PDB file of C-alpha atoms in Angstrom:
ATOM      1  CA  MET A  95     -44.942 -87.696   8.659  1.00  0.00           C
ATOM      2  CA  GLU A  96     -42.489 -87.338   5.865  1.00  0.00           C
ATOM      3  CA  LYS A  97     -42.210 -83.865   5.325  1.00  0.00           C
ATOM      4  CA  ASP A  98     -41.734 -83.641   9.073  1.00  0.00           C
ATOM      5  CA  ASN A  99     -38.772 -85.761   8.955  1.00  0.00           C
ATOM      6  CA  GLU A 100     -36.952 -83.508   6.008  1.00  0.00           C
ATOM      7  CA  GLU A 101     -37.933 -80.548   8.383  1.00  0.00           C
ATOM      8  CA  ASP A 102     -36.129 -82.638  11.725  1.00  0.00           C
ATOM      9  CA  GLU A 103     -33.097 -83.122   9.471  1.00  0.00           C
ATOM     10  CA  PRO A 104     -29.940 -81.510   9.873  1.00  0.00           C
ATOM     11  CA  PRO A 105     -28.843 -79.119   7.342  1.00  0.00           C
ATOM     12  CA  LYS A 106     -26.251 -80.963   5.103  1.00  0.00           C
ATOM     13  CA  PRO A 107     -22.946 -79.608   4.981  1.00  0.00           C
ATOM     14  CA  GLN A 108     -22.475 -77.452   2.057  1.00  0.00           C
ATOM     15  CA  PRO A 109     -19.388 -78.106  -0.167  1.00  0.00           C
ATOM     16  CA  PRO A 110     -16.423 -75.475   0.060  1.00  0.00           C
ATOM     17  CA  PRO A 111     -16.784 -72.788  -2.262  1.00  0.00           C
ATOM     18  CA  GLU A 112     -14.785 -72.495  -5.430  1.00  0.00           C
ATOM     19  CA  PRO A 113     -14.542 -69.022  -6.584  1.00  0.00           C
ATOM     20  CA  LYS A 114     -11.061 -68.419  -4.806  1.00  0.00           C
ATOM     21  CA  LYS A 115      -9.331 -70.867  -6.405  1.00  0.00           C
ATOM     22  CA  SER A 116     -11.160 -69.829 -10.142  1.00  0.00           C
ATOM     23  CA  SER A 117     -10.698 -66.267  -8.891  1.00  0.00           C
ATOM     24  CA  PHE A 118      -7.003 -66.704  -8.673  1.00  0.00           C
ATOM     25  CA  TRP A 119      -6.216 -68.299 -12.132  1.00  0.00           C
ATOM     26  CA  SER A 120      -8.843 -66.283 -13.735  1.00  0.00           C
ATOM     27  CA  SER A 121      -6.628 -62.841 -12.237  1.00  0.00           C
ATOM     28  CA  LEU A 122      -3.259 -64.466 -13.261  1.00  0.00           C
ATOM     29  CA  ILE A 123      -4.776 -65.391 -17.038  1.00  0.00           C
ATOM     30  CA  TRP A 124      -6.135 -61.804 -16.996  1.00  0.00           C
ATOM     31  CA  MET A 125      -2.546 -60.090 -16.029  1.00  0.00           C
ATOM     32  CA  THR A 126      -0.811 -62.206 -18.205  1.00  0.00           C
ATOM     33  CA  VAL A 127      -2.436 -61.194 -20.819  1.00  0.00           C
ATOM     34  CA  ASN A 128      -2.025 -57.652 -19.571  1.00  0.00           C
ATOM     35  CA  THR A 129       1.383 -57.819 -19.444  1.00  0.00           C
ATOM     36  CA  LEU A 130       2.207 -59.412 -22.837  1.00  0.00           C
ATOM     37  CA  ALA A 131      -0.076 -57.068 -24.583  1.00  0.00           C
ATOM     38  CA  THR A 132       0.997 -53.676 -22.996  1.00  0.00           C
ATOM     39  CA  ILE A 133       4.852 -55.128 -24.180  1.00  0.00           C
ATOM     40  CA  GLY A 134       3.271 -55.961 -27.491  1.00  0.00           C
ATOM     41  CA  ILE A 135       1.725 -52.485 -28.272  1.00  0.00           C
ATOM     42  CA  VAL A 136       4.940 -50.549 -27.295  1.00  0.00           C
ATOM     43  CA  PHE A 137       7.018 -52.643 -29.823  1.00  0.00           C
ATOM     44  CA  THR A 138       4.825 -53.142 -32.308  1.00  0.00           C
ATOM     45  CA  ASN A 139       4.085 -49.629 -32.304  1.00  0.00           C
ATOM     46  CA  LYS A 140       7.312 -48.657 -32.211  1.00  0.00           C
ATOM     47  CA  ALA A 141       8.097 -50.689 -35.322  1.00  0.00           C
ATOM     48  CA  ILE A 142       5.528 -48.843 -36.950  1.00  0.00           C
ATOM     49  CA  PHE A 143       6.274 -45.584 -36.273  1.00  0.00           C
ATOM     50  CA  THR A 144       9.892 -46.602 -37.554  1.00  0.00           C
ATOM     51  CA  ASP A 145       8.114 -46.054 -41.480  1.00  0.00           C
ATOM     52  CA  PRO A 146       8.958 -42.919 -42.177  1.00  0.00           C
ATOM     53  CA  SER A 147       5.576 -42.398 -44.618  1.00  0.00           C
ATOM     54  CA  LEU A 148       3.457 -43.628 -40.956  1.00  0.00           C
ATOM     55  CA  LYS A 149       5.724 -41.606 -38.632  1.00  0.00           C
ATOM     56  CA  LEU A 150       3.697 -38.280 -38.894  1.00  0.00           C
ATOM     57  CA  ALA A 151       0.627 -39.990 -38.735  1.00  0.00           C
ATOM     58  CA  GLN A 152      -0.199 -39.764 -35.386  1.00  0.00           C
ATOM     59  CA  LEU A 153      -3.595 -38.346 -34.852  1.00  0.00           C
ATOM     60  CA  SER A 154      -5.109 -41.203 -37.652  1.00  0.00           C
ATOM     61  CA  PHE A 155      -3.154 -43.346 -35.480  1.00  0.00           C
ATOM     62  CA  ALA A 156      -4.849 -42.351 -32.116  1.00  0.00           C
ATOM     63  CA  CYS A 157      -8.179 -42.295 -33.803  1.00  0.00           C
ATOM     64  CA  PHE A 158      -7.926 -45.188 -34.698  1.00  0.00           C
ATOM     65  CA  HIS A 159      -7.207 -46.476 -31.553  1.00  0.00           C
ATOM     66  CA  PHE A 160     -10.151 -44.523 -29.866  1.00  0.00           C
ATOM     67  CA  PHE A 161     -12.353 -46.255 -32.659  1.00  0.00           C
ATOM     68  CA  ILE A 162     -11.337 -49.749 -31.761  1.00  0.00           C
ATOM     69  CA  THR A 163     -11.425 -48.940 -27.559  1.00  0.00           C
ATOM     70  CA  TYR A 164     -14.911 -48.090 -28.180  1.00  0.00           C
ATOM     71  CA  LEU A 165     -16.439 -50.939 -30.537  1.00  0.00           C
ATOM     72  CA  THR A 166     -14.687 -53.311 -28.020  1.00  0.00           C
ATOM     73  CA  LEU A 167     -16.230 -51.083 -24.886  1.00  0.00           C
ATOM     74  CA  PHE A 168     -19.598 -51.635 -26.805  1.00  0.00           C
ATOM     75  CA  THR A 169     -19.019 -54.947 -27.650  1.00  0.00           C
ATOM     76  CA  ILE A 170     -18.422 -56.060 -23.987  1.00  0.00           C
ATOM     77  CA  SER A 171     -21.235 -53.867 -22.396  1.00  0.00           C
ATOM     78  CA  ARG A 172     -23.702 -56.045 -24.652  1.00  0.00           C
ATOM     79  CA  PRO A 173     -25.873 -58.105 -22.652  1.00  0.00           C
ATOM     80  CA  ARG A 174     -24.407 -61.141 -23.494  1.00  0.00           C
ATOM     81  CA  PHE A 175     -21.280 -60.277 -21.923  1.00  0.00           C
ATOM     82  CA  ALA A 176     -22.485 -57.879 -19.353  1.00  0.00           C
ATOM     83  CA  PHE A 177     -19.079 -56.362 -17.899  1.00  0.00           C
ATOM     84  CA  PHE A 178     -20.359 -52.935 -17.216  1.00  0.00           C
ATOM     85  CA  VAL A 179     -23.389 -51.267 -17.463  1.00  0.00           C
ATOM     86  CA  PRO A 180     -23.139 -47.959 -20.107  1.00  0.00           C
ATOM     87  CA  ARG A 181     -24.016 -44.539 -19.146  1.00  0.00           C
ATOM     88  CA  ARG A 182     -24.107 -41.459 -20.933  1.00  0.00           C
ATOM     89  CA  ALA A 183     -22.452 -38.195 -20.339  1.00  0.00           C
ATOM     90  CA  SER A 184     -23.156 -34.826 -21.896  1.00  0.00           C
ATOM     91  CA  ILE A 185     -20.808 -33.878 -24.264  1.00  0.00           C
ATOM     92  CA  ARG A 186     -20.278 -30.570 -22.600  1.00  0.00           C
ATOM     93  CA  ASP A 187     -19.450 -32.447 -19.637  1.00  0.00           C
ATOM     94  CA  ILE A 188     -16.787 -34.887 -20.833  1.00  0.00           C
ATOM     95  CA  LEU A 189     -15.522 -32.668 -23.730  1.00  0.00           C
ATOM     96  CA  PRO A 190     -12.315 -31.489 -21.624  1.00  0.00           C
ATOM     97  CA  LEU A 191     -11.255 -34.917 -20.413  1.00  0.00           C
ATOM     98  CA  SER A 192     -11.823 -36.068 -23.960  1.00  0.00           C
ATOM     99  CA  ILE A 193      -8.990 -33.703 -25.143  1.00  0.00           C
ATOM    100  CA  ALA A 194      -6.644 -34.780 -22.377  1.00  0.00           C
ATOM    101  CA  MET A 195      -7.082 -38.499 -23.389  1.00  0.00           C
ATOM    102  CA  SER A 196      -6.216 -37.594 -27.275  1.00  0.00           C
ATOM    103  CA  LEU A 197      -2.770 -35.559 -25.627  1.00  0.00           C
ATOM    104  CA  ASN A 198      -2.291 -38.399 -23.453  1.00  0.00           C
ATOM    105  CA  VAL A 199      -2.292 -40.776 -26.419  1.00  0.00           C
ATOM    106  CA  ILE A 200      -0.703 -38.293 -29.036  1.00  0.00           C
ATOM    107  CA  LEU A 201       2.285 -36.739 -27.382  1.00  0.00           C
ATOM    108  CA  PRO A 202       3.410 -40.442 -25.845  1.00  0.00           C
ATOM    109  CA  ASN A 203       3.424 -41.703 -29.552  1.00  0.00           C
ATOM    110  CA  LEU A 204       5.353 -39.210 -30.782  1.00  0.00           C
ATOM    111  CA  SER A 205       7.862 -39.450 -27.773  1.00  0.00           C
ATOM    112  CA  LEU A 206       7.997 -43.380 -28.714  1.00  0.00           C
ATOM    113  CA  ALA A 207       8.660 -42.866 -32.255  1.00  0.00           C
ATOM    114  CA  PHE A 208      11.450 -40.158 -31.955  1.00  0.00           C
ATOM    115  CA  SER A 209      13.351 -41.840 -28.535  1.00  0.00           C
ATOM    116  CA  SER A 210      14.225 -45.639 -28.172  1.00  0.00           C
ATOM    117  CA  VAL A 211      12.124 -47.655 -26.614  1.00  0.00           C
ATOM    118  CA  THR A 212      13.924 -47.672 -22.905  1.00  0.00           C
ATOM    119  CA  PHE A 213      14.235 -44.125 -22.552  1.00  0.00           C
ATOM    120  CA  TYR A 214      10.572 -44.392 -23.658  1.00  0.00           C
ATOM    121  CA  GLN A 215       9.545 -46.285 -20.940  1.00  0.00           C
ATOM    122  CA  LEU A 216      11.649 -45.215 -18.402  1.00  0.00           C
ATOM    123  CA  ALA A 217      10.565 -41.183 -18.852  1.00  0.00           C
ATOM    124  CA  ARG A 218       7.213 -42.395 -17.724  1.00  0.00           C
ATOM    125  CA  ILE A 219       8.108 -43.128 -14.166  1.00  0.00           C
ATOM    126  CA  LEU A 220       8.056 -39.510 -14.027  1.00  0.00           C
ATOM    127  CA  LEU A 221       4.386 -39.720 -14.111  1.00  0.00           C
ATOM    128  CA  THR A 222       3.853 -40.643 -10.566  1.00  0.00           C
ATOM    129  CA  PRO A 223       5.695 -37.618  -9.071  1.00  0.00           C
ATOM    130  CA  THR A 224       3.945 -35.134 -11.704  1.00  0.00           C
ATOM    131  CA  VAL A 225       0.796 -36.788 -10.699  1.00  0.00           C
ATOM    132  CA  ALA A 226       2.159 -36.223  -6.516  1.00  0.00           C
ATOM    133  CA  LEU A 227       2.920 -32.656  -7.525  1.00  0.00           C
ATOM    134  CA  MET A 228      -0.005 -31.578  -9.502  1.00  0.00           C
ATOM    135  CA  ASN A 229      -2.608 -33.201  -6.576  1.00  0.00           C
ATOM    136  CA  TYR A 230      -0.198 -31.317  -3.768  1.00  0.00           C
ATOM    137  CA  ILE A 231      -1.282 -27.733  -5.919  1.00  0.00           C
ATOM    138  CA  LEU A 232      -4.718 -28.621  -6.962  1.00  0.00           C
ATOM    139  CA  TYR A 233      -6.390 -30.554  -3.703  1.00  0.00           C
ATOM    140  CA  ARG A 234      -3.393 -29.998  -1.170  1.00  0.00           C
ATOM    141  CA  ALA A 235      -2.544 -33.587  -1.339  1.00  0.00           C
ATOM    142  CA  THR A 236       0.635 -34.953   0.434  1.00  0.00           C
ATOM    143  CA  LEU A 237       2.816 -37.696   0.339  1.00  0.00           C
ATOM    144  CA  PRO A 238       4.682 -39.496   3.536  1.00  0.00           C
ATOM    145  CA  LEU A 239       8.260 -38.543   3.563  1.00  0.00           C
ATOM    146  CA  TRP A 240       9.690 -41.973   2.565  1.00  0.00           C
ATOM    147  CA  ALA A 241       7.891 -41.659  -0.838  1.00  0.00           C
ATOM    148  CA  VAL A 242       8.694 -38.092  -1.403  1.00  0.00           C
ATOM    149  CA  LEU A 243      12.252 -39.495  -1.239  1.00  0.00           C
ATOM    150  CA  SER A 244      12.142 -42.432  -3.104  1.00  0.00           C
ATOM    151  CA  LEU A 245      10.994 -40.276  -5.715  1.00  0.00           C
ATOM    152  CA  ILE A 246      14.114 -38.422  -5.999  1.00  0.00           C
ATOM    153  CA  PRO A 247      16.020 -41.410  -7.361  1.00  0.00           C
ATOM    154  CA  ALA A 248      13.158 -42.156  -9.708  1.00  0.00           C
ATOM    155  CA  CYS A 249      14.006 -38.716 -11.596  1.00  0.00           C
ATOM    156  CA  VAL A 250      17.424 -38.471 -11.176  1.00  0.00           C
ATOM    157  CA  GLY A 251      17.374 -41.817 -12.864  1.00  0.00           C
ATOM    158  CA  VAL A 252      15.089 -40.735 -15.731  1.00  0.00           C
ATOM    159  CA  GLY A 253      17.541 -37.496 -15.696  1.00  0.00           C
ATOM    160  CA  MET A 254      20.777 -39.649 -16.361  1.00  0.00           C
ATOM    161  CA  VAL A 255      19.170 -41.867 -18.966  1.00  0.00           C
ATOM    162  CA  SER A 256      17.985 -38.569 -21.226  1.00  0.00           C
ATOM    163  CA  TYR A 257      21.013 -37.354 -20.719  1.00  0.00           C
ATOM    164  CA  TYR A 258      23.246 -40.345 -21.641  1.00  0.00           C
ATOM    165  CA  ASP A 259      20.317 -41.218 -24.339  1.00  0.00           C
ATOM    166  CA  SER A 260      20.309 -38.398 -26.234  1.00  0.00           C
ATOM    167  CA  LEU A 261      24.666 -38.233 -27.157  1.00  0.00           C
ATOM    168  CA  PRO A 262      25.142 -38.356 -30.498  1.00  0.00           C
ATOM    169  CA  THR A 263      27.350 -41.342 -31.916  1.00  0.00           C
ATOM    170  CA  THR A 264      29.181 -42.685 -34.384  1.00  0.00           C
ATOM    171  CA  ASN A 265      27.651 -45.835 -34.159  1.00  0.00           C
ATOM    172  CA  THR A 266      24.799 -46.075 -35.960  1.00  0.00           C
ATOM    173  CA  ALA A 267      23.576 -49.916 -34.734  1.00  0.00           C
ATOM    174  CA  ILE A 268      22.924 -48.089 -31.696  1.00  0.00           C
ATOM    175  CA  LYS A 269      19.397 -46.309 -31.100  1.00  0.00           C
ATOM    176  CA  THR A 270      19.285 -43.113 -29.634  1.00  0.00           C
ATOM    177  CA  THR A 271      16.826 -40.784 -28.957  1.00  0.00           C
ATOM    178  CA  SER A 272      16.474 -37.218 -30.516  1.00  0.00           C
ATOM    179  CA  SER A 273      15.982 -33.528 -28.950  1.00  0.00           C
ATOM    180  CA  LEU A 274      12.384 -34.075 -30.083  1.00  0.00           C
ATOM    181  CA  GLY A 275      11.811 -37.491 -28.447  1.00  0.00           C
ATOM    182  CA  VAL A 276      13.145 -36.044 -24.921  1.00  0.00           C
ATOM    183  CA  ILE A 277      10.631 -32.809 -25.816  1.00  0.00           C
ATOM    184  CA  PHE A 278       7.293 -34.542 -26.492  1.00  0.00           C
ATOM    185  CA  ALA A 279       8.302 -37.444 -23.872  1.00  0.00           C
ATOM    186  CA  PHE A 280       7.976 -34.345 -20.849  1.00  0.00           C
ATOM    187  CA  LEU A 281       4.607 -33.016 -22.680  1.00  0.00           C
ATOM    188  CA  GLY A 282       3.381 -36.470 -22.661  1.00  0.00           C
ATOM    189  CA  ILE A 283       4.181 -36.815 -19.384  1.00  0.00           C
ATOM    190  CA  PHE A 284       2.548 -33.467 -18.456  1.00  0.00           C
ATOM    191  CA  ALA A 285      -0.306 -34.418 -19.982  1.00  0.00           C
ATOM    192  CA  SER A 286      -0.460 -37.870 -18.722  1.00  0.00           C
ATOM    193  CA  SER A 287      -0.321 -36.563 -15.514  1.00  0.00           C
ATOM    194  CA  LEU A 288      -3.178 -33.619 -16.224  1.00  0.00           C
ATOM    195  CA  TYR A 289      -5.281 -36.866 -17.551  1.00  0.00           C
ATOM    196  CA  THR A 290      -5.112 -39.053 -14.931  1.00  0.00           C
ATOM    197  CA  VAL A 291      -5.549 -36.493 -11.765  1.00  0.00           C
ATOM    198  CA  TRP A 292      -8.917 -35.504 -13.752  1.00  0.00           C
ATOM    199  CA  ILE A 293      -9.615 -39.389 -14.444  1.00  0.00           C
ATOM    200  CA  ALA A 294     -10.177 -39.129 -10.205  1.00  0.00           C
ATOM    201  CA  SER A 295     -12.048 -36.003 -10.084  1.00  0.00           C
ATOM    202  CA  TYR A 296     -14.321 -37.257 -13.027  1.00  0.00           C
ATOM    203  CA  HIS A 297     -15.073 -40.210 -10.789  1.00  0.00           C
ATOM    204  CA  ARG A 298     -16.276 -38.316  -8.476  1.00  0.00           C
ATOM    205  CA  LYS A 299     -17.786 -35.698 -10.202  1.00  0.00           C
ATOM    206  CA  LEU A 300     -19.862 -38.190 -12.636  1.00  0.00           C
ATOM    207  CA  GLN A 301     -20.007 -41.310 -10.788  1.00  0.00           C
ATOM    208  CA  MET A 302     -18.803 -43.375 -13.099  1.00  0.00           C
ATOM    209  CA  SER A 303     -16.511 -46.301 -13.534  1.00  0.00           C
ATOM    210  CA  SER A 304     -13.540 -46.362 -15.374  1.00  0.00           C
ATOM    211  CA  MET A 305     -15.090 -48.349 -18.364  1.00  0.00           C
ATOM    212  CA  GLN A 306     -17.935 -45.780 -18.061  1.00  0.00           C
ATOM    213  CA  LEU A 307     -15.958 -42.465 -18.741  1.00  0.00           C
ATOM    214  CA  LEU A 308     -13.802 -44.402 -21.387  1.00  0.00           C
ATOM    215  CA  PHE A 309     -16.986 -45.284 -23.346  1.00  0.00           C
ATOM    216  CA  ASN A 310     -18.021 -41.757 -23.050  1.00  0.00           C
ATOM    217  CA  GLN A 311     -14.691 -40.662 -24.302  1.00  0.00           C
ATOM    218  CA  ALA A 312     -13.267 -42.516 -26.994  1.00  0.00           C
ATOM    219  CA  PRO A 313     -15.871 -41.807 -29.553  1.00  0.00           C
ATOM    220  CA  LEU A 314     -15.526 -37.991 -29.064  1.00  0.00           C
ATOM    221  CA  SER A 315     -12.057 -38.019 -28.932  1.00  0.00           C
ATOM    222  CA  ALA A 316     -12.170 -39.703 -32.269  1.00  0.00           C
ATOM    223  CA  PHE A 317     -14.288 -37.501 -33.477  1.00  0.00           C
ATOM    224  CA  MET A 318     -12.809 -34.236 -32.596  1.00  0.00           C
ATOM    225  CA  LEU A 319      -9.386 -35.446 -34.470  1.00  0.00           C
ATOM    226  CA  LEU A 320     -11.230 -36.054 -37.395  1.00  0.00           C
ATOM    227  CA  TYR A 321     -11.751 -32.395 -37.780  1.00  0.00           C
ATOM    228  CA  VAL A 322      -7.873 -31.848 -37.221  1.00  0.00           C
ATOM    229  CA  ILE A 323      -5.937 -35.060 -38.917  1.00  0.00           C
ATOM    230  CA  PRO A 324      -6.092 -32.827 -42.398  1.00  0.00           C
ATOM    231  CA  PHE A 325      -4.148 -30.340 -41.413  1.00  0.00           C
ATOM    232  CA  VAL A 326      -1.788 -32.285 -39.112  1.00  0.00           C
ATOM    233  CA  ASP A 327      -1.267 -35.477 -40.104  1.00  0.00           C
ATOM    234  CA  THR A 328       1.292 -36.321 -43.380  1.00  0.00           C
ATOM    235  CA  PHE A 329       0.577 -39.125 -45.196  1.00  0.00           C
ATOM    236  CA  PRO A 330       1.857 -41.616 -47.349  1.00  0.00           C
ATOM    237  CA  ALA A 331       2.144 -40.280 -50.984  1.00  0.00           C
ATOM    238  CA  SER A 332       1.041 -43.488 -51.667  1.00  0.00           C
ATOM    239  CA  TRP A 333      -1.006 -46.103 -49.861  1.00  0.00           C
ATOM    240  CA  GLY A 334       0.044 -49.027 -51.998  1.00  0.00           C
ATOM    241  CA  GLU A 335       3.754 -47.905 -50.520  1.00  0.00           C
ATOM    242  CA  VAL A 336       2.827 -49.341 -47.249  1.00  0.00           C
ATOM    243  CA  SER A 337       4.231 -52.562 -46.815  1.00  0.00           C
ATOM    244  CA  VAL A 338       1.612 -55.909 -45.763  1.00  0.00           C
ATOM    245  CA  ASN A 339       3.702 -56.090 -42.769  1.00  0.00           C
ATOM    246  CA  LYS A 340       2.772 -52.885 -41.487  1.00  0.00           C
ATOM    247  CA  TRP A 341      -0.660 -53.187 -41.906  1.00  0.00           C
ATOM    248  CA  LEU A 342      -0.519 -56.637 -40.262  1.00  0.00           C
ATOM    249  CA  LEU A 343       1.525 -54.410 -37.307  1.00  0.00           C
ATOM    250  CA  ILE A 344      -1.599 -51.852 -37.311  1.00  0.00           C
ATOM    251  CA  GLY A 345      -4.080 -54.598 -36.859  1.00  0.00           C
ATOM    252  CA  MET A 346      -1.941 -56.233 -34.079  1.00  0.00           C
ATOM    253  CA  SER A 347      -1.852 -52.761 -32.365  1.00  0.00           C
ATOM    254  CA  GLY A 348      -5.375 -52.307 -32.462  1.00  0.00           C
ATOM    255  CA  LEU A 349      -5.586 -55.984 -30.646  1.00  0.00           C
ATOM    256  CA  TYR A 350      -3.079 -55.201 -28.200  1.00  0.00           C
ATOM    257  CA  ALA A 351      -5.559 -52.115 -27.279  1.00  0.00           C
ATOM    258  CA  SER A 352      -8.487 -54.369 -27.221  1.00  0.00           C
ATOM    259  CA  LEU A 353      -7.113 -56.969 -25.172  1.00  0.00           C
ATOM    260  CA  ILE A 354      -5.350 -54.357 -22.710  1.00  0.00           C
ATOM    261  CA  ASN A 355      -8.920 -52.774 -22.216  1.00  0.00           C
ATOM    262  CA  ILE A 356     -10.396 -55.741 -21.471  1.00  0.00           C
ATOM    263  CA  SER A 357      -7.582 -57.459 -19.056  1.00  0.00           C
ATOM    264  CA  GLN A 358      -7.540 -53.846 -17.382  1.00  0.00           C
ATOM    265  CA  PHE A 359     -11.268 -54.492 -16.448  1.00  0.00           C
ATOM    266  CA  PHE A 360     -10.600 -57.824 -14.672  1.00  0.00           C
ATOM    267  CA  ILE A 361      -7.463 -56.749 -12.769  1.00  0.00           C
ATOM    268  CA  ILE A 362      -9.629 -53.907 -11.177  1.00  0.00           C
ATOM    269  CA  ALA A 363     -12.073 -56.082 -10.224  1.00  0.00           C
ATOM    270  CA  GLN A 364     -10.192 -59.151  -9.275  1.00  0.00           C
ATOM    271  CA  THR A 365      -7.082 -57.741  -7.595  1.00  0.00           C
ATOM    272  CA  GLY A 366      -5.545 -55.535  -5.027  1.00  0.00           C
ATOM    273  CA  PRO A 367      -2.941 -53.016  -5.161  1.00  0.00           C
ATOM    274  CA  VAL A 368      -0.469 -55.235  -4.551  1.00  0.00           C
ATOM    275  CA  SER A 369      -0.625 -57.545  -7.326  1.00  0.00           C
ATOM    276  CA  SER A 370      -1.699 -54.102  -9.686  1.00  0.00           C
ATOM    277  CA  THR A 371       1.692 -52.401  -8.514  1.00  0.00           C
ATOM    278  CA  VAL A 372       3.806 -55.723  -9.182  1.00  0.00           C
ATOM    279  CA  VAL A 373       2.094 -55.951 -12.497  1.00  0.00           C
ATOM    280  CA  GLY A 374       3.086 -52.446 -13.408  1.00  0.00           C
ATOM    281  CA  HIS A 375       6.977 -53.124 -12.542  1.00  0.00           C
ATOM    282  CA  VAL A 376       6.896 -55.985 -14.172  1.00  0.00           C
ATOM    283  CA  LYS A 377       5.902 -54.429 -17.122  1.00  0.00           C
ATOM    284  CA  THR A 378       7.949 -51.488 -16.969  1.00  0.00           C
ATOM    285  CA  CYS A 379      10.664 -53.593 -16.319  1.00  0.00           C
ATOM    286  CA  THR A 380      10.619 -56.034 -19.056  1.00  0.00           C
ATOM    287  CA  ILE A 381      10.125 -53.236 -21.765  1.00  0.00           C
ATOM    288  CA  VAL A 382      13.181 -51.520 -20.294  1.00  0.00           C
ATOM    289  CA  ALA A 383      15.161 -54.699 -20.733  1.00  0.00           C
ATOM    290  CA  LEU A 384      13.841 -55.652 -24.041  1.00  0.00           C
ATOM    291  CA  GLY A 385      14.137 -52.159 -25.181  1.00  0.00           C
ATOM    292  CA  TRP A 386      18.225 -52.188 -24.035  1.00  0.00           C
ATOM    293  CA  ALA A 387      18.587 -55.719 -25.367  1.00  0.00           C
ATOM    294  CA  THR A 388      17.342 -54.388 -28.810  1.00  0.00           C
ATOM    295  CA  SER A 389      18.926 -50.672 -28.418  1.00  0.00           C
ATOM    296  CA  GLY A 390      22.645 -51.861 -29.366  1.00  0.00           C
ATOM    297  CA  ARG A 391      24.308 -50.697 -25.835  1.00  0.00           C
ATOM    298  CA  GLY A 392      26.426 -52.740 -24.092  1.00  0.00           C
ATOM    299  CA  VAL A 393      26.300 -53.581 -20.432  1.00  0.00           C
ATOM    300  CA  GLY A 394      28.998 -50.985 -19.648  1.00  0.00           C
ATOM    301  CA  ASP A 395      27.258 -47.843 -21.029  1.00  0.00           C
ATOM    302  CA  ARG A 396      26.626 -45.021 -18.936  1.00  0.00           C
ATOM    303  CA  SER A 397      22.688 -44.631 -19.060  1.00  0.00           C
ATOM    304  CA  VAL A 398      22.805 -48.406 -17.391  1.00  0.00           C
ATOM    305  CA  VAL A 399      23.374 -46.852 -14.057  1.00  0.00           C
ATOM    306  CA  GLY A 400      20.144 -44.280 -14.710  1.00  0.00           C
ATOM    307  CA  VAL A 401      17.970 -47.096 -15.727  1.00  0.00           C
ATOM    308  CA  LEU A 402      19.139 -49.034 -12.101  1.00  0.00           C
ATOM    309  CA  VAL A 403      18.601 -45.974 -10.166  1.00  0.00           C
ATOM    310  CA  ALA A 404      15.043 -44.715 -11.515  1.00  0.00           C
ATOM    311  CA  LEU A 405      13.773 -48.512 -11.378  1.00  0.00           C
ATOM    312  CA  GLY A 406      15.432 -48.773  -7.919  1.00  0.00           C
ATOM    313  CA  GLY A 407      13.527 -45.445  -7.162  1.00  0.00           C
ATOM    314  CA  ILE A 408       9.411 -46.077  -8.415  1.00  0.00           C
ATOM    315  CA  ILE A 409      10.104 -49.577  -6.455  1.00  0.00           C
ATOM    316  CA  ALA A 410      10.954 -48.275  -3.217  1.00  0.00           C
ATOM    317  CA  TYR A 411       8.318 -45.225  -3.727  1.00  0.00           C
ATOM    318  CA  SER A 412       5.174 -48.304  -4.536  1.00  0.00           C
ATOM    319  CA  ILE A 413       6.756 -50.344  -1.578  1.00  0.00           C
ATOM    320  CA  VAL A 414       6.279 -47.626   0.614  1.00  0.00           C
ATOM    321  CA  MET A 415       2.953 -46.398  -0.436  1.00  0.00           C
ATOM    322  CA  LEU A 416       1.994 -49.881   0.094  1.00  0.00           C
ATOM    323  CA  LYS A 417       2.828 -50.121   3.341  1.00  0.00           C
ATOM    324  CA  GLU A 418       0.987 -47.106   3.947  1.00  0.00           C
ATOM    325  CA  LYS A 419      -1.896 -47.835   2.573  1.00  0.00           C
ATOM    326  CA  ARG A 420      -1.403 -51.407   4.796  1.00  0.00           C
ATOM    327  CA  LYS A 421      -1.291 -49.248   8.161  1.00  0.00           C
ATOM    328  CA  ALA A 422      -4.456 -46.927   6.839  1.00  0.00           C
ATOM    329  CA  GLY A 423      -6.788 -49.864   6.513  1.00  0.00           C
ATOM    330  CA  GLY A 424      -5.550 -51.982   9.978  1.00  0.00           C
ATOM    331  CA  LYS A 425      -6.345 -48.171  12.115  1.00  0.00           C
TER     332      LYS A 425
END
């Protein structure tokens, strides 16, 4: 009888689910971590590269970062954390992507070493139009007209900053960009754009997530660089010359790289394109603003117009693309 009574009882109302609230706070925390770590790694790397004895040890620095990345991914893939399930790809399959990944890190770092932080970060805006152009050439993928038009001021703005930021000045307090910095910036944009386009292609080809691809790329990239480092890098005459502060900065750079990789996993998993886009713009604007504040330039400097035009163009592009995605999703 008791059993029958239990069966006749109406089902108890379920408590309202909590995941949305916890997911919101989790997303907010990881977006904050990602933003602060990205800002931190740019200024930390810039401080490291101001040391003449470390400025030309770029391959060793990249190799260190790849090792830290692999170690981080290996740790978070263990059953205790299980952020993702590792999958292996053949060296032949992953080799071109690993080479592109190495150039994607080394060339922008060289740009940062020979440029102001403001120019370095603004130049990265050109990734968007370059990727769009490569996608059109390789896959005939097109953009909406308004998106293309909004990229014009973004490119013009970067061009203005490139010109004014590389002009020689008698004021030693003002941080400028050398010709080498401009060359490395544009080479880095090409390498990063190619890497971005290939990543999308490799996702489809190997049926792997970003974490799984990176887990295969990082150790191979580090291993390849070990063969090239002795012929390319210039090391300090004595490692004892490198101050303790610089070693701490190198350690912090590795920590920031780990935090960026881990937080990126949660951002991709928990947020949509709007949140990711906003986070990207917050990082760009903050790095540009802090770079400007530490550059010694005044508000009346002519390159400030280029900064505003470039930022306005890329934000307008993002708004157009998000609207297009919303329209496509509603169909």
